[in-house]
Amino acid sequence: MELLQPGTWQEALEARAAHPGALPLHGGTDVMVDLNFDRRRPGALLDLGRVAELREWGTDDGRIRLGAGVPYARVIDELGAQLPGLAMASRTVGSPQIRNRGTIGGNLGSSSPAGDALPPLYASDAEVELAGPNGTRTVPIADFVTGPKRNVLADDELIAAFLVKPASGPQQFAKIGTRNAMVIAVCSFSLAVHPQERRVGTCIGSAAPTPVRAAEAEAFAAQALDWDGAGPADDATLTRFGELVAQAASPIDDVRGSAAYRRHALSVLARRTLSWAWSEQCA
Ligand SMILES: Cc1cc2nc3c(=O)[nH]c(=O)nc-3n(C[C@H](O)[C@H](O)[C@H](O)COP(=O)(O)OP(=O)(O)OC[C@H]3O[C@@H](n4cnc5c(N)ncnc54)[C@H](O)[C@@H]3O)c2cc1C
């Protein structure tokens, strides 16, 4: 197997264009598992680990631009205030070793419905920046992921970064697993309160072929919550929000849990996270 190791972003793009069959590799926490289990046998690997540009983050026209190679550990340490939902999700990923190596770009690249970075990015309307020989394009995250482990990345493109507005209100992420750590989500839920826009962004993880927004729950929260007085959310509102989130999922029965359990768990996660976030909003 050929190993391509570009030292700069420009070299990485050139290598990708010259070897479109090469499999990009960043932290390797998904790719190396696939290679070890013989699920993939690419002719070449394109190791992005030496590309410093991918490990940078900064602000761009009011949004945070986070390079695809920033690992979970740095999101937790450096971005807890600006991106609290993503930081909460990052804390639940794997173990310290996986959080040090694994990247958000790799989670996007894998496009698993259970990828923990994805729900907070959907709830905050993130965009993915893709780069290739014809330049750069940005794609809303919901258009980037097209199916289980499928996305719109072309053979000659790389994920450069994602762009997301810093939190303007409380955010939450909650995940159910079969144990407390080192666990793939049975289901997960993320929300972001956008007070200026008087709306709540949501996303369900691991209970449909892709992460999904709970559109009816979002519309309900926009009209049912007391945006002017910031009064507390009553039980009926929280319960209805939970029901609508559960209805938006299309879960399956699998080794990690049944469809019925996932729906029930989602209604509980949605109720709890809205209650926590709205209490913070009212405080
Ligand atoms: C023990 C263990 C525990 C785990 N726990 C969790 C968990 O709790 N939650 C969770 O969500 N995931 C978990 N994972 C999965 C994995 O850690 C994450 O998906 C991680 O974000 C992958 O990042 P990476 O940099 O290691 O990606 P890699 O393995 O390097 O790449 C993953 C995919 O993305 C592509 N890719 C990477 N970078 C780019 C780029 N810049 N441009 C284009 N394509 C790119 C690769 O080609 C590949 O298809 C776990 C994995 C292990 C081994």
PDB file of C-alpha atoms and ligand atoms in Angstrom, residues 9 16 23-33 40 48 54 68-69 72 92-95 98 101-110 114-117 153 157-160 175 182-185, ligand 1:
ATOM      1  CA  TRP A   9      -2.431  21.834   2.557  1.00  0.00           C
ATOM      2  CA  ARG A  16      -5.588  14.088  -3.693  1.00  0.00           C
ATOM      3  CA  LEU A  23      -8.021   7.103   1.177  1.00  0.00           C
ATOM      4  CA  PRO A  24      -7.611  10.214   3.375  1.00  0.00           C
ATOM      5  CA  LEU A  25      -6.423   9.452   6.892  1.00  0.00           C
ATOM      6  CA  HIS A  26      -6.297  11.864   9.796  1.00  0.00           C
ATOM      7  CA  GLY A  27      -6.424  10.444  13.329  1.00  0.00           C
ATOM      8  CA  GLY A  28      -6.967   6.986  11.847  1.00  0.00           C
ATOM      9  CA  THR A  29      -9.387   5.958  14.605  1.00  0.00           C
ATOM     10  CA  ASP A  30     -11.956   4.845  11.998  1.00  0.00           C
ATOM     11  CA  VAL A  31      -9.650   4.097   9.053  1.00  0.00           C
ATOM     12  CA  MET A  32      -7.197   1.869  10.960  1.00  0.00           C
ATOM     13  CA  VAL A  33     -10.047  -0.178  12.430  1.00  0.00           C
ATOM     14  CA  ARG A  40     -11.098  -1.641   3.197  1.00  0.00           C
ATOM     15  CA  LEU A  48      -3.130  14.396   6.507  1.00  0.00           C
ATOM     16  CA  LEU A  54      -5.947  21.526   9.159  1.00  0.00           C
ATOM     17  CA  ALA A  68     -10.914  19.356   9.827  1.00  0.00           C
ATOM     18  CA  GLY A  69      -7.881  18.117  11.767  1.00  0.00           C
ATOM     19  CA  TYR A  72     -11.915  16.375  20.178  1.00  0.00           C
ATOM     20  CA  THR A  92     -18.548  11.568  25.340  1.00  0.00           C
ATOM     21  CA  VAL A  93     -16.349  10.292  22.477  1.00  0.00           C
ATOM     22  CA  GLY A  94     -14.304   7.152  23.143  1.00  0.00           C
ATOM     23  CA  SER A  95     -11.449   7.458  25.628  1.00  0.00           C
ATOM     24  CA  ILE A  98      -9.422   8.556  20.958  1.00  0.00           C
ATOM     25  CA  ARG A 101      -6.290  11.455  17.983  1.00  0.00           C
ATOM     26  CA  GLY A 102      -9.801  11.493  16.557  1.00  0.00           C
ATOM     27  CA  THR A 103     -10.866  14.584  14.651  1.00  0.00           C
ATOM     28  CA  ILE A 104     -14.153  16.278  13.862  1.00  0.00           C
ATOM     29  CA  GLY A 105     -13.164  16.122  10.165  1.00  0.00           C
ATOM     30  CA  GLY A 106     -12.821  12.355  10.502  1.00  0.00           C
ATOM     31  CA  ASN A 107     -16.267  12.131  12.089  1.00  0.00           C
ATOM     32  CA  LEU A 108     -17.664  14.111   9.139  1.00  0.00           C
ATOM     33  CA  GLY A 109     -15.692  11.926   6.704  1.00  0.00           C
ATOM     34  CA  SER A 110     -17.101   8.749   8.230  1.00  0.00           C
ATOM     35  CA  ALA A 114     -23.951   7.547  15.272  1.00  0.00           C
ATOM     36  CA  GLY A 115     -21.124  10.101  14.870  1.00  0.00           C
ATOM     37  CA  ASP A 116     -21.293  12.188  18.034  1.00  0.00           C
ATOM     38  CA  ALA A 117     -19.988  15.438  16.512  1.00  0.00           C
ATOM     39  CA  LEU A 153     -17.282  14.480  -0.954  1.00  0.00           C
ATOM     40  CA  GLU A 157     -11.855  16.746  -2.745  1.00  0.00           C
ATOM     41  CA  LEU A 158     -10.863  16.978   0.907  1.00  0.00           C
ATOM     42  CA  ILE A 159     -12.737  18.317   3.913  1.00  0.00           C
ATOM     43  CA  ALA A 160     -10.972  21.551   4.827  1.00  0.00           C
ATOM     44  CA  LYS A 175     -26.284  10.353  24.575  1.00  0.00           C
ATOM     45  CA  MET A 182     -16.142   4.004  25.172  1.00  0.00           C
ATOM     46  CA  VAL A 183     -19.531   3.465  23.662  1.00  0.00           C
ATOM     47  CA  ILE A 184     -21.265   4.080  20.352  1.00  0.00           C
ATOM     48  CA  ALA A 185     -24.543   5.929  20.845  1.00  0.00           C
TER      49      ALA A 185
HETATM   50  C1  LIG B   1     -12.182   2.754  20.515  1.00  0.00           C
HETATM   51  C2  LIG B   1     -12.957   3.736  19.677  1.00  0.00           C
HETATM   52  C3  LIG B   1     -13.976   4.481  20.263  1.00  0.00           C
HETATM   53  C4  LIG B   1     -14.705   5.385  19.495  1.00  0.00           C
HETATM   54  N1  LIG B   1     -15.709   6.090  20.108  1.00  0.00           N
HETATM   55  C5  LIG B   1     -16.443   6.976  19.374  1.00  0.00           C
HETATM   56  C6  LIG B   1     -17.515   7.702  19.987  1.00  0.00           C
HETATM   57  O1  LIG B   1     -17.774   7.571  21.187  1.00  0.00           O
HETATM   58  N2  LIG B   1     -18.225   8.547  19.199  1.00  0.00           N
HETATM   59  C7  LIG B   1     -17.947   8.731  17.868  1.00  0.00           C
HETATM   60  O2  LIG B   1     -18.617   9.516  17.198  1.00  0.00           O
HETATM   61  N3  LIG B   1     -16.940   8.048  17.260  1.00  0.00           N
HETATM   62  C8  LIG B   1     -16.192   7.190  17.982  1.00  0.00           C
HETATM   63  N4  LIG B   1     -15.179   6.468  17.377  1.00  0.00           N
HETATM   64  C9  LIG B   1     -14.952   6.675  15.946  1.00  0.00           C
HETATM   65  C10 LIG B   1     -13.858   7.717  15.593  1.00  0.00           C
HETATM   66  O3  LIG B   1     -12.986   7.960  16.686  1.00  0.00           O
HETATM   67  C11 LIG B   1     -14.455   9.069  15.157  1.00  0.00           C
HETATM   68  O4  LIG B   1     -15.335   8.892  14.061  1.00  0.00           O
HETATM   69  C12 LIG B   1     -13.382  10.099  14.796  1.00  0.00           C
HETATM   70  O5  LIG B   1     -13.969  11.368  14.711  1.00  0.00           O
HETATM   71  C13 LIG B   1     -12.665   9.791  13.485  1.00  0.00           C
HETATM   72  O6  LIG B   1     -11.672  10.789  13.301  1.00  0.00           O
HETATM   73  P1  LIG B   1     -10.242  10.415  12.728  1.00  0.00           P
HETATM   74  O7  LIG B   1      -9.471  11.669  12.572  1.00  0.00           O
HETATM   75  O8  LIG B   1      -9.598   9.334  13.519  1.00  0.00           O
HETATM   76  O9  LIG B   1     -10.665   9.855  11.291  1.00  0.00           O
HETATM   77  P2  LIG B   1      -9.961   8.829  10.313  1.00  0.00           P
HETATM   78  O10 LIG B   1     -10.111   7.433  10.808  1.00  0.00           O
HETATM   79  O11 LIG B   1      -8.599   9.284   9.969  1.00  0.00           O
HETATM   80  O12 LIG B   1     -10.911   9.042   9.029  1.00  0.00           O
HETATM   81  C14 LIG B   1     -12.299   8.754   9.102  1.00  0.00           C
HETATM   82  C15 LIG B   1     -12.943   8.989   7.735  1.00  0.00           C
HETATM   83  O13 LIG B   1     -12.859  10.349   7.372  1.00  0.00           O
HETATM   84  C16 LIG B   1     -12.109  10.523   6.174  1.00  0.00           C
HETATM   85  N5  LIG B   1     -11.341  11.751   6.379  1.00  0.00           N
HETATM   86  C17 LIG B   1     -10.616  12.123   7.475  1.00  0.00           C
HETATM   87  N6  LIG B   1     -10.157  13.373   7.327  1.00  0.00           N
HETATM   88  C18 LIG B   1     -10.569  13.793   6.109  1.00  0.00           C
HETATM   89  C19 LIG B   1     -10.413  15.018   5.385  1.00  0.00           C
HETATM   90  N7  LIG B   1      -9.760  16.102   5.883  1.00  0.00           N
HETATM   91  N8  LIG B   1     -10.987  15.105   4.150  1.00  0.00           N
HETATM   92  C20 LIG B   1     -11.688  14.058   3.647  1.00  0.00           C
HETATM   93  N9  LIG B   1     -11.881  12.887   4.276  1.00  0.00           N
HETATM   94  C21 LIG B   1     -11.328  12.767   5.504  1.00  0.00           C
HETATM   95  C22 LIG B   1     -11.279   9.264   6.025  1.00  0.00           C
HETATM   96  O14 LIG B   1     -10.967   8.973   4.681  1.00  0.00           O
HETATM   97  C23 LIG B   1     -12.251   8.235   6.603  1.00  0.00           C
HETATM   98  O15 LIG B   1     -13.209   7.881   5.632  1.00  0.00           O
HETATM   99  C24 LIG B   1     -14.409   5.565  18.123  1.00  0.00           C
HETATM  100  C25 LIG B   1     -13.359   4.835  17.528  1.00  0.00           C
HETATM  101  C26 LIG B   1     -12.635   3.927  18.301  1.00  0.00           C
HETATM  102  C27 LIG B   1     -11.523   3.151  17.659  1.00  0.00           C
END
